[in-house]
PDB file of N, CA and C in Angstrom:
ATOM      1  N   MET A   1       0.833  -1.207  -0.035  1.00 93.00           N
ATOM      2  CA  MET A   1      -0.105  -0.052   0.063  1.00 93.00           C
ATOM      3  C   MET A   1       0.887   1.211  -0.022  1.00 93.00           C
ATOM      4  N   TYR A   2       0.496   2.296  -0.761  1.00 97.00           N
ATOM      5  CA  TYR A   2       1.186   3.576  -0.828  1.00 97.00           C
ATOM      6  C   TYR A   2       0.404   4.641  -0.101  1.00 97.00           C
ATOM      7  N   VAL A   3       1.019   5.685   0.429  1.00 97.00           N
ATOM      8  CA  VAL A   3       0.430   6.921   1.019  1.00 97.00           C
ATOM      9  C   VAL A   3       1.221   8.031   0.564  1.00 97.00           C
ATOM     10  N   ILE A   4       0.637   9.166   0.671  1.00 97.00           N
ATOM     11  CA  ILE A   4       1.357  10.390   0.463  1.00 97.00           C
ATOM     12  C   ILE A   4       1.559  11.135   1.824  1.00 97.00           C
ATOM     13  N   LEU A   5       2.890  11.401   2.021  1.00 97.00           N
ATOM     14  CA  LEU A   5       3.333  12.133   3.270  1.00 97.00           C
ATOM     15  C   LEU A   5       3.696  13.375   2.977  1.00 97.00           C
ATOM     16  N   THR A   6       3.425  14.328   3.957  1.00 96.00           N
ATOM     17  CA  THR A   6       3.848  15.779   3.712  1.00 96.00           C
ATOM     18  C   THR A   6       4.890  16.249   4.686  1.00 96.00           C
ATOM     19  N   THR A   7       5.738  17.106   4.354  1.00 97.00           N
ATOM     20  CA  THR A   7       6.664  17.845   5.093  1.00 97.00           C
ATOM     21  C   THR A   7       6.474  19.427   4.792  1.00 97.00           C
ATOM     22  N   LYS A   8       6.347  20.128   5.672  1.00 97.00           N
ATOM     23  CA  LYS A   8       6.216  21.610   5.413  1.00 97.00           C
ATOM     24  C   LYS A   8       7.341  22.199   6.173  1.00 97.00           C
ATOM     25  N   PRO A   9       8.343  22.934   5.362  1.00 93.00           N
ATOM     26  CA  PRO A   9       9.488  23.615   5.872  1.00 93.00           C
ATOM     27  C   PRO A   9       9.100  24.422   7.109  1.00 93.00           C
ATOM     28  N   ASP A  10       9.902  24.387   8.208  1.00 94.00           N
ATOM     29  CA  ASP A  10       9.979  25.211   9.321  1.00 94.00           C
ATOM     30  C   ASP A  10       8.418  25.027  10.081  1.00 94.00           C
ATOM     31  N   GLU A  11       7.623  24.039   9.600  1.00 97.00           N
ATOM     32  CA  GLU A  11       6.433  23.622  10.449  1.00 97.00           C
ATOM     33  C   GLU A  11       6.538  22.185  10.957  1.00 97.00           C
ATOM     34  N   PHE A  12       6.586  21.194  10.175  1.00 97.00           N
ATOM     35  CA  PHE A  12       6.638  19.920  10.542  1.00 97.00           C
ATOM     36  C   PHE A  12       7.406  19.057   9.493  1.00 97.00           C
ATOM     37  N   HIS A  13       7.817  17.911   9.881  1.00 97.00           N
ATOM     38  CA  HIS A  13       8.394  16.853   8.946  1.00 97.00           C
ATOM     39  C   HIS A  13       7.820  15.402   9.349  1.00 97.00           C
ATOM     40  N   THR A  14       7.850  14.591   8.358  1.00 96.00           N
ATOM     41  CA  THR A  14       7.442  13.147   8.547  1.00 96.00           C
ATOM     42  C   THR A  14       8.587  12.344   8.617  1.00 96.00           C
ATOM     43  N   VAL A  15       8.727  11.381   9.639  1.00 94.00           N
ATOM     44  CA  VAL A  15       9.899  10.572   9.761  1.00 94.00           C
ATOM     45  C   VAL A  15       9.755   9.246   9.028  1.00 94.00           C
ATOM     46  N   MET A  16      10.748   8.852   8.360  1.00 91.00           N
ATOM     47  CA  MET A  16      10.643   7.501   7.736  1.00 91.00           C
ATOM     48  C   MET A  16      11.157   6.599   8.691  1.00 91.00           C
ATOM     49  N   GLU A  17      10.380   5.732   9.210  1.00 91.00           N
ATOM     50  CA  GLU A  17      10.824   4.645  10.209  1.00 91.00           C
ATOM     51  C   GLU A  17      10.572   3.247   9.637  1.00 91.00           C
ATOM     52  N   ASP A  18      10.918   2.278  10.391  1.00 92.00           N
ATOM     53  CA  ASP A  18      10.793   0.892  10.047  1.00 92.00           C
ATOM     54  C   ASP A  18       9.256   0.663   9.548  1.00 92.00           C
ATOM     55  N   GLY A  19       9.179  -0.037   8.335  1.00 94.00           N
ATOM     56  CA  GLY A  19       7.976  -0.270   7.794  1.00 94.00           C
ATOM     57  C   GLY A  19       7.393   0.892   6.934  1.00 94.00           C
ATOM     58  N   VAL A  20       8.150   2.039   6.854  1.00 95.00           N
ATOM     59  CA  VAL A  20       7.820   3.139   5.991  1.00 95.00           C
ATOM     60  C   VAL A  20       8.986   3.483   4.972  1.00 95.00           C
ATOM     61  N   THR A  21       8.793   3.266   3.674  1.00 95.00           N
ATOM     62  CA  THR A  21       9.845   3.394   2.622  1.00 95.00           C
ATOM     63  C   THR A  21       9.457   4.408   1.718  1.00 95.00           C
ATOM     64  N   SER A  22      10.461   5.359   1.657  1.00 96.00           N
ATOM     65  CA  SER A  22      10.041   6.487   0.589  1.00 96.00           C
ATOM     66  C   SER A  22      10.418   5.794  -0.743  1.00 96.00           C
ATOM     67  N   VAL A  23       9.487   6.127  -1.566  1.00 97.00           N
ATOM     68  CA  VAL A  23       9.469   5.705  -3.055  1.00 97.00           C
ATOM     69  C   VAL A  23       9.975   6.778  -4.061  1.00 97.00           C
ATOM     70  N   GLU A  24       9.082   7.876  -3.889  1.00 97.00           N
ATOM     71  CA  GLU A  24       9.446   9.117  -4.603  1.00 97.00           C
ATOM     72  C   GLU A  24       9.114  10.364  -3.772  1.00 97.00           C
ATOM     73  N   SER A  25       9.937  11.498  -4.013  1.00 97.00           N
ATOM     74  CA  SER A  25       9.771  12.660  -3.259  1.00 97.00           C
ATOM     75  C   SER A  25       9.603  13.832  -4.216  1.00 97.00           C
ATOM     76  N   TYR A  26       8.778  14.753  -3.892  1.00 97.00           N
ATOM     77  CA  TYR A  26       8.666  15.953  -4.776  1.00 97.00           C
ATOM     78  C   TYR A  26       8.546  17.216  -4.015  1.00 97.00           C
ATOM     79  N   ASP A  27       9.165  18.300  -4.405  1.00 97.00           N
ATOM     80  CA  ASP A  27       8.962  19.575  -3.832  1.00 97.00           C
ATOM     81  C   ASP A  27       7.857  20.277  -4.549  1.00 97.00           C
ATOM     82  N   TYR A  28       7.025  20.853  -3.777  1.00 96.00           N
ATOM     83  CA  TYR A  28       5.776  21.595  -4.197  1.00 96.00           C
ATOM     84  C   TYR A  28       6.210  23.025  -4.257  1.00 96.00           C
ATOM     85  N   ILE A  29       6.323  23.516  -5.581  1.00 96.00           N
ATOM     86  CA  ILE A  29       6.769  24.871  -5.784  1.00 96.00           C
ATOM     87  C   ILE A  29       5.532  25.763  -6.167  1.00 96.00           C
ATOM     88  N   PHE A  30       5.165  26.696  -5.404  1.00 94.00           N
ATOM     89  CA  PHE A  30       3.940  27.466  -5.658  1.00 94.00           C
ATOM     90  C   PHE A  30       4.479  28.940  -5.933  1.00 94.00           C
ATOM     91  N   TYR A  31       4.172  29.391  -7.108  1.00 95.00           N
ATOM     92  CA  TYR A  31       4.679  30.702  -7.686  1.00 95.00           C
ATOM     93  C   TYR A  31       6.107  30.977  -7.298  1.00 95.00           C
ATOM     94  N   GLY A  32       7.039  29.960  -7.654  1.00 95.00           N
ATOM     95  CA  GLY A  32       8.461  30.013  -7.420  1.00 95.00           C
ATOM     96  C   GLY A  32       9.024  29.798  -6.079  1.00 95.00           C
ATOM     97  N   ARG A  33       8.078  29.437  -5.078  1.00 96.00           N
ATOM     98  CA  ARG A  33       8.569  29.214  -3.833  1.00 96.00           C
ATOM     99  C   ARG A  33       8.186  27.881  -3.262  1.00 96.00           C
ATOM    100  N   LYS A  34       9.098  27.148  -2.654  1.00 96.00           N
ATOM    101  CA  LYS A  34       8.911  25.881  -2.203  1.00 96.00           C
ATOM    102  C   LYS A  34       8.047  26.037  -0.923  1.00 96.00           C
ATOM    103  N   ARG A  35       6.887  25.329  -0.981  1.00 96.00           N
ATOM    104  CA  ARG A  35       5.821  25.298   0.146  1.00 96.00           C
ATOM    105  C   ARG A  35       5.777  24.090   0.888  1.00 96.00           C
ATOM    106  N   ALA A  36       6.133  22.922   0.273  1.00 97.00           N
ATOM    107  CA  ALA A  36       6.039  21.629   0.960  1.00 97.00           C
ATOM    108  C   ALA A  36       6.840  20.589   0.128  1.00 97.00           C
ATOM    109  N   ASN A  37       6.964  19.493   0.755  1.00 97.00           N
ATOM    110  CA  ASN A  37       7.499  18.354   0.070  1.00 97.00           C
ATOM    111  C   ASN A  37       6.538  17.208   0.359  1.00 97.00           C
ATOM    112  N   PHE A  38       6.296  16.462  -0.739  1.00 97.00           N
ATOM    113  CA  PHE A  38       5.349  15.397  -0.722  1.00 97.00           C
ATOM    114  C   PHE A  38       6.161  14.104  -1.017  1.00 97.00           C
ATOM    115  N   THR A  39       5.952  13.170  -0.237  1.00 97.00           N
ATOM    116  CA  THR A  39       6.644  11.789  -0.445  1.00 97.00           C
ATOM    117  C   THR A  39       5.652  10.674  -0.568  1.00 97.00           C
ATOM    118  N   ILE A  40       5.851   9.965  -1.657  1.00 98.00           N
ATOM    119  CA  ILE A  40       4.927   8.753  -1.833  1.00 98.00           C
ATOM    120  C   ILE A  40       5.804   7.659  -1.081  1.00 98.00           C
ATOM    121  N   ALA A  41       5.158   7.120  -0.213  1.00 97.00           N
ATOM    122  CA  ALA A  41       5.802   6.105   0.580  1.00 97.00           C
ATOM    123  C   ALA A  41       5.117   4.812   0.508  1.00 97.00           C
ATOM    124  N   GLN A  42       5.836   3.719   0.721  1.00 96.00           N
ATOM    125  CA  GLN A  42       5.181   2.339   0.705  1.00 96.00           C
ATOM    126  C   GLN A  42       5.067   2.002   2.207  1.00 96.00           C
ATOM    127  N   ILE A  43       3.964   1.523   2.663  1.00 95.00           N
ATOM    128  CA  ILE A  43       3.814   1.131   4.078  1.00 95.00           C
ATOM    129  C   ILE A  43       3.728  -0.319   4.183  1.00 95.00           C
ATOM    130  N   ASP A  44       4.653  -0.884   4.899  1.00 93.00           N
ATOM    131  CA  ASP A  44       4.722  -2.320   5.035  1.00 93.00           C
ATOM    132  C   ASP A  44       4.843  -2.734   6.495  1.00 93.00           C
ATOM    133  N   GLY A  45       3.591  -2.775   7.150  1.00 87.00           N
ATOM    134  CA  GLY A  45       3.557  -3.340   8.519  1.00 87.00           C
ATOM    135  C   GLY A  45       3.724  -2.080   9.545  1.00 87.00           C
ATOM    136  N   ALA A  46       4.001  -0.932   9.182  1.00 90.00           N
ATOM    137  CA  ALA A  46       3.965   0.227  10.042  1.00 90.00           C
ATOM    138  C   ALA A  46       2.635   0.480  10.495  1.00 90.00           C
ATOM    139  N   GLU A  47       2.506   0.607  11.817  1.00 93.00           N
ATOM    140  CA  GLU A  47       1.110   0.680  12.454  1.00 93.00           C
ATOM    141  C   GLU A  47       0.906   2.269  12.547  1.00 93.00           C
ATOM    142  N   ARG A  48       2.043   2.995  12.758  1.00 94.00           N
ATOM    143  CA  ARG A  48       1.838   4.406  13.033  1.00 94.00           C
ATOM    144  C   ARG A  48       3.036   5.117  12.140  1.00 94.00           C
ATOM    145  N   ILE A  49       2.636   6.428  11.814  1.00 95.00           N
ATOM    146  CA  ILE A  49       3.616   7.240  11.077  1.00 95.00           C
ATOM    147  C   ILE A  49       3.842   8.556  11.932  1.00 95.00           C
ATOM    148  N   THR A  50       5.136   8.837  12.167  1.00 96.00           N
ATOM    149  CA  THR A  50       5.599   9.814  13.077  1.00 96.00           C
ATOM    150  C   THR A  50       5.664  11.202  12.393  1.00 96.00           C
ATOM    151  N   ILE A  51       5.071  12.312  12.948  1.00 97.00           N
ATOM    152  CA  ILE A  51       5.057  13.544  12.420  1.00 97.00           C
ATOM    153  C   ILE A  51       5.692  14.418  13.560  1.00 97.00           C
ATOM    154  N   VAL A  52       6.691  15.270  13.318  1.00 98.00           N
ATOM    155  CA  VAL A  52       7.321  15.998  14.374  1.00 98.00           C
ATOM    156  C   VAL A  52       7.191  17.444  13.900  1.00 98.00           C
ATOM    157  N   GLU A  53       6.798  18.190  14.913  1.00 97.00           N
ATOM    158  CA  GLU A  53       6.817  19.822  14.772  1.00 97.00           C
ATOM    159  C   GLU A  53       8.211  20.227  14.811  1.00 97.00           C
ATOM    160  N   ASP A  54       8.482  21.171  13.826  1.00 97.00           N
ATOM    161  CA  ASP A  54       9.858  21.680  13.747  1.00 97.00           C
ATOM    162  C   ASP A  54      10.193  22.910  14.726  1.00 97.00           C
ATOM    163  N   THR A  55       9.213  23.482  15.417  1.00 94.00           N
ATOM    164  CA  THR A  55       9.496  24.444  16.452  1.00 94.00           C
ATOM    165  C   THR A  55       9.149  24.022  17.866  1.00 94.00           C
ATOM    166  N   PRO A  56       9.934  24.529  18.766  1.00 95.00           N
ATOM    167  CA  PRO A  56       9.743  24.104  20.216  1.00 95.00           C
ATOM    168  C   PRO A  56       8.343  24.167  20.553  1.00 95.00           C
ATOM    169  N   PRO A  57       7.759  23.261  21.334  1.00 96.00           N
ATOM    170  CA  PRO A  57       8.428  22.205  22.143  1.00 96.00           C
ATOM    171  C   PRO A  57       8.739  20.881  21.137  1.00 96.00           C
ATOM    172  N   ASN A  58       8.570  21.048  19.882  1.00 96.00           N
ATOM    173  CA  ASN A  58       8.828  19.914  18.924  1.00 96.00           C
ATOM    174  C   ASN A  58       8.047  18.693  19.291  1.00 96.00           C
ATOM    175  N   ILE A  59       6.663  19.001  19.363  1.00 97.00           N
ATOM    176  CA  ILE A  59       5.682  17.891  19.584  1.00 97.00           C
ATOM    177  C   ILE A  59       5.717  16.746  18.531  1.00 97.00           C
ATOM    178  N   VAL A  60       5.757  15.527  19.052  1.00 98.00           N
ATOM    179  CA  VAL A  60       5.752  14.271  18.253  1.00 98.00           C
ATOM    180  C   VAL A  60       4.533  13.661  18.166  1.00 98.00           C
ATOM    181  N   ASN A  61       3.881  13.432  17.008  1.00 97.00           N
ATOM    182  CA  ASN A  61       2.615  12.848  16.893  1.00 97.00           C
ATOM    183  C   ASN A  61       2.893  11.542  16.199  1.00 97.00           C
ATOM    184  N   LYS A  62       2.253  10.411  16.596  1.00 96.00           N
ATOM    185  CA  LYS A  62       2.244   9.162  16.222  1.00 96.00           C
ATOM    186  C   LYS A  62       0.933   8.779  15.722  1.00 96.00           C
ATOM    187  N   VAL A  63       0.753   9.060  14.384  1.00 96.00           N
ATOM    188  CA  VAL A  63      -0.646   8.906  13.721  1.00 96.00           C
ATOM    189  C   VAL A  63      -0.863   7.582  13.197  1.00 96.00           C
ATOM    190  N   PRO A  64      -1.910   6.829  13.568  1.00 96.00           N
ATOM    191  CA  PRO A  64      -2.159   5.538  12.917  1.00 96.00           C
ATOM    192  C   PRO A  64      -2.181   5.586  11.438  1.00 96.00           C
ATOM    193  N   SER A  65      -1.418   4.746  10.795  1.00 93.00           N
ATOM    194  CA  SER A  65      -1.312   4.602   9.257  1.00 93.00           C
ATOM    195  C   SER A  65      -2.691   4.400   8.654  1.00 93.00           C
ATOM    196  N   LYS A  66      -3.583   3.716   9.259  1.00 92.00           N
ATOM    197  CA  LYS A  66      -4.820   3.497   8.661  1.00 92.00           C
ATOM    198  C   LYS A  66      -5.595   4.846   8.529  1.00 92.00           C
ATOM    199  N   LEU A  67      -5.256   5.911   9.145  1.00 95.00           N
ATOM    200  CA  LEU A  67      -5.930   7.168   8.810  1.00 95.00           C
ATOM    201  C   LEU A  67      -5.536   7.979   7.592  1.00 95.00           C
ATOM    202  N   PHE A  68      -4.471   7.476   7.036  1.00 95.00           N
ATOM    203  CA  PHE A  68      -3.967   7.943   5.791  1.00 95.00           C
ATOM    204  C   PHE A  68      -4.643   7.354   4.597  1.00 95.00           C
ATOM    205  N   GLU A  69      -5.064   8.254   3.649  1.00 95.00           N
ATOM    206  CA  GLU A  69      -5.576   7.640   2.305  1.00 95.00           C
ATOM    207  C   GLU A  69      -4.501   6.692   1.768  1.00 95.00           C
ATOM    208  N   SER A  70      -4.912   5.476   1.392  1.00 96.00           N
ATOM    209  CA  SER A  70      -3.939   4.603   0.847  1.00 96.00           C
ATOM    210  C   SER A  70      -4.217   4.303  -0.493  1.00 96.00           C
ATOM    211  N   PHE A  71      -3.222   3.893  -1.319  1.00 97.00           N
ATOM    212  CA  PHE A  71      -3.377   3.667  -2.828  1.00 97.00           C
ATOM    213  C   PHE A  71      -2.862   2.269  -3.115  1.00 97.00           C
ATOM    214  N   GLY A  72      -3.346   1.480  -4.062  1.00 96.00           N
ATOM    215  CA  GLY A  72      -2.857   0.106  -4.249  1.00 96.00           C
ATOM    216  C   GLY A  72      -1.671   0.084  -5.112  1.00 96.00           C
ATOM    217  N   THR A  73      -1.582   1.171  -6.026  1.00 97.00           N
ATOM    218  CA  THR A  73      -0.456   1.223  -6.835  1.00 97.00           C
ATOM    219  C   THR A  73       0.308   2.517  -6.796  1.00 97.00           C
ATOM    220  N   LEU A  74       1.578   2.570  -7.146  1.00 97.00           N
ATOM    221  CA  LEU A  74       2.313   3.880  -7.271  1.00 97.00           C
ATOM    222  C   LEU A  74       1.593   4.781  -8.257  1.00 97.00           C
ATOM    223  N   GLU A  75       1.072   4.350  -9.267  1.00 97.00           N
ATOM    224  CA  GLU A  75       0.532   5.209 -10.421  1.00 97.00           C
ATOM    225  C   GLU A  75      -0.744   5.918  -9.736  1.00 97.00           C
ATOM    226  N   GLU A  76      -1.599   5.129  -8.847  1.00 98.00           N
ATOM    227  CA  GLU A  76      -2.701   5.649  -8.209  1.00 98.00           C
ATOM    228  C   GLU A  76      -2.298   6.931  -7.358  1.00 98.00           C
ATOM    229  N   ALA A  77      -1.116   6.605  -6.603  1.00 97.00           N
ATOM    230  CA  ALA A  77      -0.654   7.686  -5.666  1.00 97.00           C
ATOM    231  C   ALA A  77      -0.165   8.823  -6.473  1.00 97.00           C
ATOM    232  N   ARG A  78       0.534   8.653  -7.560  1.00 96.00           N
ATOM    233  CA  ARG A  78       0.905   9.807  -8.508  1.00 96.00           C
ATOM    234  C   ARG A  78      -0.347  10.589  -8.930  1.00 96.00           C
ATOM    235  N   ALA A  79      -1.399   9.986  -9.317  1.00 96.00           N
ATOM    236  CA  ALA A  79      -2.498  10.621  -9.888  1.00 96.00           C
ATOM    237  C   ALA A  79      -3.106  11.457  -8.757  1.00 96.00           C
ATOM    238  N   GLU A  80      -3.181  10.993  -7.594  1.00 96.00           N
ATOM    239  CA  GLU A  80      -3.782  11.712  -6.608  1.00 96.00           C
ATOM    240  C   GLU A  80      -3.058  12.873  -6.170  1.00 96.00           C
ATOM    241  N   LEU A  81      -1.669  12.635  -6.105  1.00 96.00           N
ATOM    242  CA  LEU A  81      -0.773  13.847  -5.825  1.00 96.00           C
ATOM    243  C   LEU A  81      -1.019  14.865  -6.917  1.00 96.00           C
ATOM    244  N   ASP A  82      -1.089  14.602  -8.153  1.00 93.00           N
ATOM    245  CA  ASP A  82      -1.283  15.596  -9.285  1.00 93.00           C
ATOM    246  C   ASP A  82      -2.685  16.327  -8.947  1.00 93.00           C
ATOM    247  N   THR A  83      -3.742  15.495  -8.583  1.00 91.00           N
ATOM    248  CA  THR A  83      -4.943  16.025  -8.364  1.00 91.00           C
ATOM    249  C   THR A  83      -4.932  17.068  -7.265  1.00 91.00           C
ATOM    250  N   LEU A  84      -4.206  16.705  -6.092  1.00 90.00           N
ATOM    251  CA  LEU A  84      -4.290  17.564  -5.036  1.00 90.00           C
ATOM    252  C   LEU A  84      -3.338  18.801  -5.120  1.00 90.00           C
ATOM    253  N   THR A  85      -2.444  18.861  -6.083  1.00 89.00           N
ATOM    254  CA  THR A  85      -1.485  19.861  -6.257  1.00 89.00           C
ATOM    255  C   THR A  85      -1.696  20.806  -7.408  1.00 89.00           C
ATOM    256  N   HIS A  86      -2.585  20.644  -8.346  1.00 85.00           N
ATOM    257  CA  HIS A  86      -2.730  21.473  -9.402  1.00 85.00           C
ATOM    258  C   HIS A  86      -4.202  22.115  -9.491  1.00 85.00           C
ATOM    259  N   TYR A  87      -4.135  23.461  -9.657  1.00 83.00           N
ATOM    260  CA  TYR A  87      -5.371  24.220  -9.477  1.00 83.00           C
ATOM    261  C   TYR A  87      -5.412  25.089 -10.865  1.00 83.00           C
ATOM    262  N   GLY A  88      -6.353  24.806 -11.744  1.00 85.00           N
ATOM    263  CA  GLY A  88      -6.378  25.668 -12.861  1.00 85.00           C
ATOM    264  C   GLY A  88      -5.128  25.915 -13.623  1.00 85.00           C
ATOM    265  N   SER A  89      -5.008  27.379 -13.766  1.00 88.00           N
ATOM    266  CA  SER A  89      -3.764  27.880 -14.340  1.00 88.00           C
ATOM    267  C   SER A  89      -2.795  28.383 -13.504  1.00 88.00           C
ATOM    268  N   MET A  90      -2.976  28.046 -12.165  1.00 91.00           N
ATOM    269  CA  MET A  90      -1.829  28.648 -11.193  1.00 91.00           C
ATOM    270  C   MET A  90      -0.460  28.141 -11.464  1.00 91.00           C
ATOM    271  N   ASP A  91       0.476  28.950 -11.052  1.00 92.00           N
ATOM    272  CA  ASP A  91       1.877  28.663 -11.167  1.00 92.00           C
ATOM    273  C   ASP A  91       2.372  27.735 -10.110  1.00 92.00           C
ATOM    274  N   ILE A  92       2.086  26.429 -10.509  1.00 92.00           N
ATOM    275  CA  ILE A  92       2.455  25.288  -9.563  1.00 92.00           C
ATOM    276  C   ILE A  92       3.291  24.239 -10.365  1.00 92.00           C
ATOM    277  N   GLU A  93       4.407  23.770  -9.529  1.00 93.00           N
ATOM    278  CA  GLU A  93       5.210  22.840 -10.059  1.00 93.00           C
ATOM    279  C   GLU A  93       5.424  21.752  -8.994  1.00 93.00           C
ATOM    280  N   LEU A  94       5.571  20.471  -9.410  1.00 94.00           N
ATOM    281  CA  LEU A  94       5.974  19.416  -8.683  1.00 94.00           C
ATOM    282  C   LEU A  94       7.366  19.028  -9.191  1.00 94.00           C
ATOM    283  N   ARG A  95       8.309  19.101  -8.459  1.00 95.00           N
ATOM    284  CA  ARG A  95       9.741  18.929  -8.974  1.00 95.00           C
ATOM    285  C   ARG A  95      10.244  17.726  -8.239  1.00 95.00           C
ATOM    286  N   LEU A  96      10.429  16.597  -8.953  1.00 96.00           N
ATOM    287  CA  LEU A  96      11.111  15.446  -8.436  1.00 96.00           C
ATOM    288  C   LEU A  96      12.469  15.596  -7.705  1.00 96.00           C
ATOM    289  N   VAL A  97      12.663  15.154  -6.566  1.00 95.00           N
ATOM    290  CA  VAL A  97      13.952  15.346  -5.949  1.00 95.00           C
ATOM    291  C   VAL A  97      14.557  14.022  -5.534  1.00 95.00           C
TER     292      VAL A  97
END
């Protein structure tokens, strides 16, 4: 199963732990400025996904993986990411990293 994980610079980041494997990662560029990073990850047995706030007190959240929308194939996850990140004619780019 695949999920889309988000990291927002200076706000929070998602931790890749056992059972969570990064497959592809994209910077989300909105009008020339990086606003987020999206990672398509494969979940294999991970019951929770760790999200850490970047500012003190650096709160750690362990979110059940079943709460994330999941996709059966990498192509389905890519299609959903494309849908989530493009709005009409706005200046938006997903840049593979």
